[in-house]
Amino acid sequence: NAGVTQTPKFRVLKTGQSMTLLCAQDMNHEYMYWYRQDPGMGLRLIHYSVGEGTTAKGEVPDGYNVSRLKKQNFLLGLESAAPSQTSVYFCASSYSGGYNEQFFGPGTRLTVL
Amino acid sequence: DQQVKQNSPSLSVQEGRISILNCDYTNSMFDYFLWYKKYPAEGPTFLISISSIKDKNEDGRFTVFLNKSAKHLSLHIVPSQPGDSAVYFCAARTDSWGKLQFGAGTQVVVTP
């Protein structure tokens, strides 16, 4: 039982390049979330999904797109990377939106030059 | 708009003593609060939670207290151990979709 996994672990991009971050969970969770963490700040929600085929915007969605084609996967895309998107990205999943915890992946450290 | 605040960026405590971490929030609609622990280069891991209908929840060495009138919660770790050295995040559930707002975190260092 791997829990929540994220690929890649590290990535360096040049401004304007694109990339996709992959999140996978094997807990059969309905809900999945993408966060970013910046120095001196807590985690901020980028996008989330409440089930296969659904996505919704979080607190800081600009510059990102997401897709949830399969229940176990949640993809985060950067179409044209900017230095402001340098951050650590965490994916999380939960059984529901109710009173239960979110399980987090190990994170992806992205640097945009 | 930072609705969850952890005003102490760091805390140093001796092994065996109590660690008290504080968290304040501004939105009275928050109904569920969680504490997460994070080691370097790892994702946050869930520690303990409390519903807004309670004022205390205990799990082993960890106790969370909620004061709704003051919009304040605290995490007590007794006794503190070297393995407790980590960043601790306070989070609040904002709606029925389970969205969380996080504080900025408190770095705890437990010294021998």
Tab-separated table of C-alpha atoms in Angstrom:
chain	number	residue	atom	x	y	z
A	1	ASN	CA	0.000	0.000	0.000
A	2	ALA	CA	1.983	2.989	-1.303
A	3	GLY	CA	-0.500	5.664	-0.207
A	4	VAL	CA	-0.010	8.864	-2.206
A	5	THR	CA	2.890	9.036	-4.635
A	6	GLN	CA	4.125	11.962	-6.722
A	7	THR	CA	6.361	12.093	-9.779
A	8	PRO	CA	8.793	13.608	-10.389
A	9	LYS	CA	10.474	14.425	-7.062
A	10	PHE	CA	12.520	17.286	-8.490
A	11	ARG	CA	12.391	19.315	-11.688
A	12	VAL	CA	14.082	22.388	-13.099
A	13	LEU	CA	12.302	24.269	-15.876
A	14	LYS	CA	13.085	27.312	-17.938
A	15	THR	CA	10.554	30.131	-18.135
A	16	GLY	CA	7.902	29.309	-20.713
A	17	GLN	CA	8.364	25.532	-20.631
A	18	SER	CA	5.510	23.229	-19.763
A	19	MET	CA	5.281	20.173	-17.568
A	20	THR	CA	2.854	17.841	-15.832
A	21	LEU	CA	3.054	16.627	-12.261
A	22	LEU	CA	1.479	13.265	-11.569
A	23	CYS	CA	-0.219	12.244	-8.350
A	24	ALA	CA	-1.426	8.714	-7.731
A	25	GLN	CA	-3.232	7.192	-4.757
A	26	ASP	CA	-4.101	3.574	-4.049
A	27	MET	CA	-6.541	4.138	-1.185
A	28	ASN	CA	-9.642	4.417	-3.376
A	29	HIS	CA	-10.184	7.985	-2.194
A	30	GLU	CA	-12.770	10.145	-3.913
A	31	TYR	CA	-11.254	13.529	-3.158
A	32	MET	CA	-7.855	14.766	-4.314
A	33	TYR	CA	-6.082	18.095	-3.864
A	34	TRP	CA	-3.051	19.982	-5.152
A	35	TYR	CA	-1.245	22.421	-2.843
A	36	ARG	CA	1.852	24.550	-3.116
A	37	GLN	CA	4.098	25.482	-0.236
A	38	ASP	CA	6.302	28.566	-0.271
A	39	PRO	CA	8.802	29.730	2.386
A	40	GLY	CA	7.129	31.352	5.367
A	41	MET	CA	3.695	30.353	4.175
A	42	GLY	CA	1.430	27.448	4.788
A	43	LEU	CA	0.138	25.169	2.098
A	44	ARG	CA	-2.192	26.878	-0.351
A	45	LEU	CA	-4.788	25.019	-2.374
A	46	ILE	CA	-4.384	25.211	-6.152
A	47	HIS	CA	-7.127	22.900	-7.481
A	48	TYR	CA	-9.099	19.993	-6.172
A	49	SER	CA	-11.327	17.169	-7.368
A	50	VAL	CA	-14.299	15.549	-5.664
A	51	GLY	CA	-14.423	12.550	-7.954
A	52	GLU	CA	-13.356	11.094	-11.284
A	53	GLY	CA	-13.972	13.563	-14.094
A	54	THR	CA	-14.443	16.577	-11.790
A	55	THR	CA	-12.131	19.475	-10.998
A	56	ALA	CA	-12.537	22.815	-9.236
A	57	LYS	CA	-10.435	25.878	-8.478
A	58	GLY	CA	-8.830	26.458	-5.137
A	59	GLU	CA	-7.217	29.519	-3.628
A	60	VAL	CA	-4.375	30.040	-6.152
A	61	PRO	CA	-5.395	28.420	-9.483
A	62	ASP	CA	-3.923	30.896	-11.983
A	63	GLY	CA	-1.292	29.414	-14.300
A	64	TYR	CA	-2.280	25.801	-13.528
A	65	ASN	CA	-4.626	23.245	-15.038
A	66	VAL	CA	-5.674	19.859	-13.715
A	67	SER	CA	-7.315	16.677	-14.902
A	68	ARG	CA	-8.827	13.673	-13.139
A	69	LEU	CA	-9.482	11.122	-15.866
A	70	LYS	CA	-9.047	8.176	-13.517
A	71	LYS	CA	-10.077	8.023	-9.867
A	72	GLN	CA	-6.599	7.156	-8.689
A	73	ASN	CA	-4.733	9.882	-10.616
A	74	PHE	CA	-4.739	13.662	-10.393
A	75	LEU	CA	-2.537	15.593	-12.820
A	76	LEU	CA	-1.319	19.158	-12.381
A	77	GLY	CA	-0.167	20.982	-15.493
A	78	LEU	CA	1.861	24.130	-16.012
A	79	GLU	CA	1.404	25.321	-19.590
A	80	SER	CA	3.962	28.145	-19.522
A	81	ALA	CA	6.076	28.083	-16.379
A	82	ALA	CA	7.016	31.318	-14.618
A	83	PRO	CA	9.598	31.944	-11.863
A	84	SER	CA	6.697	32.685	-9.482
A	85	GLN	CA	5.741	29.020	-9.788
A	86	THR	CA	8.974	27.927	-8.124
A	87	SER	CA	7.639	26.032	-5.123
A	88	VAL	CA	7.151	22.667	-3.499
A	89	TYR	CA	3.982	20.985	-4.713
A	90	PHE	CA	2.041	18.525	-2.592
A	91	CYS	CA	-0.782	16.283	-3.622
A	92	ALA	CA	-3.275	14.965	-1.076
A	93	SER	CA	-6.265	12.660	-1.039
A	94	SER	CA	-9.117	11.973	1.332
A	95	TYR	CA	-12.005	9.526	1.585
A	96	SER	CA	-14.519	12.379	1.443
A	97	GLY	CA	-14.892	16.065	2.153
A	98	GLY	CA	-16.194	15.288	5.621
A	99	TYR	CA	-14.470	15.155	8.957
A	100	ASN	CA	-11.484	13.117	7.930
A	101	GLU	CA	-7.874	13.830	7.280
A	102	GLN	CA	-6.070	14.319	4.019
A	103	PHE	CA	-3.147	12.058	3.200
A	104	PHE	CA	-0.213	13.775	1.557
A	105	GLY	CA	2.379	12.697	-0.969
A	106	PRO	CA	6.112	13.396	-0.509
A	107	GLY	CA	6.109	16.503	-2.687
A	108	THR	CA	7.701	17.741	-5.920
A	109	ARG	CA	10.305	20.495	-5.733
A	110	LEU	CA	10.013	22.649	-8.850
A	111	THR	CA	12.419	25.406	-9.813
A	112	VAL	CA	11.649	27.728	-12.713
A	113	LEU	CA	14.619	29.697	-13.993
B	1	ASP	CA	-6.478	36.521	3.148
B	2	GLN	CA	-4.755	34.537	5.898
B	3	GLN	CA	-7.567	33.172	8.050
B	4	VAL	CA	-5.385	30.721	9.988
B	5	LYS	CA	-2.366	32.127	11.765
B	6	GLN	CA	0.508	30.589	13.635
B	7	ASN	CA	2.325	33.551	15.080
B	8	SER	CA	5.334	31.673	16.433
B	9	PRO	CA	7.608	30.581	13.598
B	10	SER	CA	9.798	28.571	15.928
B	11	LEU	CA	9.848	26.913	19.339
B	12	SER	CA	12.732	25.337	21.228
B	13	VAL	CA	11.976	22.954	24.089
B	14	GLN	CA	13.967	20.593	26.249
B	15	GLU	CA	13.417	16.874	25.955
B	16	GLY	CA	10.853	15.707	28.499
B	17	ARG	CA	9.200	19.119	28.857
B	18	ILE	CA	5.898	20.288	27.394
B	19	SER	CA	5.650	21.841	23.922
B	20	ILE	CA	2.728	24.219	23.396
B	21	LEU	CA	1.928	25.325	19.864
B	22	ASN	CA	-0.666	27.990	19.207
B	23	CYS	CA	-2.988	28.735	16.307
B	24	ASP	CA	-5.542	31.509	15.797
B	25	TYR	CA	-8.287	31.754	13.202
B	26	THR	CA	-10.627	34.465	12.077
B	27	ASN	CA	-13.508	32.634	10.381
B	28	SER	CA	-16.178	31.456	12.826
B	29	MET	CA	-17.570	29.106	10.141
B	30	PHE	CA	-14.597	26.752	10.451
B	31	ASP	CA	-15.924	23.532	11.984
B	32	TYR	CA	-13.004	21.116	12.022
B	33	PHE	CA	-9.366	21.663	12.857
B	34	LEU	CA	-6.335	19.505	12.216
B	35	TRP	CA	-2.671	19.457	13.129
B	36	TYR	CA	-0.093	18.105	10.730
B	37	LYS	CA	3.565	17.323	11.320
B	38	LYS	CA	6.160	17.693	8.599
B	39	TYR	CA	9.734	16.476	8.409
B	40	PRO	CA	12.149	17.942	5.820
B	41	ALA	CA	11.748	16.536	2.304
B	42	GLU	CA	8.558	14.689	3.280
B	43	GLY	CA	4.877	15.419	2.967
B	44	PRO	CA	2.798	16.503	5.976
B	45	THR	CA	1.404	13.693	8.092
B	46	PHE	CA	-1.796	13.931	10.078
B	47	LEU	CA	-1.357	14.191	13.823
B	48	ILE	CA	-4.629	14.972	15.568
B	49	SER	CA	-7.911	16.763	14.919
B	50	ILE	CA	-10.813	18.337	16.777
B	51	SER	CA	-14.370	19.134	15.846
B	52	SER	CA	-15.808	22.532	16.704
B	53	ILE	CA	-18.341	20.884	19.020
B	54	LYS	CA	-15.555	19.749	21.333
B	55	ASP	CA	-13.038	21.662	23.393
B	56	LYS	CA	-10.426	18.965	23.860
B	57	ASN	CA	-9.127	15.900	22.080
B	58	GLU	CA	-6.341	13.670	23.315
B	59	ASP	CA	-4.234	11.025	21.588
B	60	GLY	CA	-1.313	9.682	23.561
B	61	ARG	CA	1.216	12.451	24.109
B	62	PHE	CA	-0.751	14.893	21.958
B	63	THR	CA	-3.691	16.993	23.132
B	64	VAL	CA	-5.488	19.668	21.163
B	65	PHE	CA	-7.546	22.354	22.900
B	66	LEU	CA	-10.123	24.520	21.173
B	67	ASN	CA	-11.422	27.832	22.513
B	68	LYS	CA	-14.175	28.861	20.099
B	69	SER	CA	-14.953	32.166	21.764
B	70	ALA	CA	-11.329	33.218	21.382
B	71	LYS	CA	-10.975	31.517	17.980
B	72	HIS	CA	-7.857	29.847	19.293
B	73	LEU	CA	-6.512	26.334	19.381
B	74	SER	CA	-3.380	24.876	20.843
B	75	LEU	CA	-1.450	21.629	20.577
B	76	HIS	CA	0.268	20.238	23.664
B	77	ILE	CA	2.988	17.615	23.369
B	78	VAL	CA	3.888	15.955	26.653
B	79	PRO	CA	6.600	14.843	27.117
B	80	SER	CA	8.519	16.208	24.155
B	81	GLN	CA	10.900	13.806	22.445
B	82	PRO	CA	13.743	14.376	19.945
B	83	GLY	CA	11.643	12.757	17.204
B	84	ASP	CA	9.079	15.539	17.673
B	85	SER	CA	11.476	17.999	16.045
B	86	ALA	CA	9.568	19.001	12.917
B	87	VAL	CA	7.366	21.723	11.458
B	88	TYR	CA	3.804	21.662	12.771
B	89	PHE	CA	0.934	23.061	10.707
B	90	CYS	CA	-2.472	24.003	11.979
B	91	ALA	CA	-5.292	23.669	9.424
B	92	ALA	CA	-9.008	24.435	9.343
B	93	ARG	CA	-11.729	22.858	7.206
B	94	THR	CA	-13.419	25.605	5.239
B	95	ASP	CA	-16.386	23.837	3.630
B	96	SER	CA	-18.074	20.516	2.865
B	97	TRP	CA	-15.596	19.823	0.054
B	98	GLY	CA	-12.936	19.316	2.686
B	99	LYS	CA	-10.826	22.255	1.587
B	100	LEU	CA	-8.244	23.191	4.189
B	101	GLN	CA	-6.627	26.495	5.082
B	102	PHE	CA	-3.212	26.133	6.644
B	103	GLY	CA	-1.211	28.284	8.995
B	104	ALA	CA	2.397	29.139	8.148
B	105	GLY	CA	3.769	26.487	10.496
B	106	THR	CA	5.864	26.375	13.654
B	107	GLN	CA	9.323	24.803	13.635
B	108	VAL	CA	9.803	22.802	16.834
B	109	VAL	CA	13.276	21.835	17.998
B	110	VAL	CA	13.562	19.438	20.926
B	111	THR	CA	16.957	19.658	22.591
B	112	PRO	CA	18.539	16.968	24.814
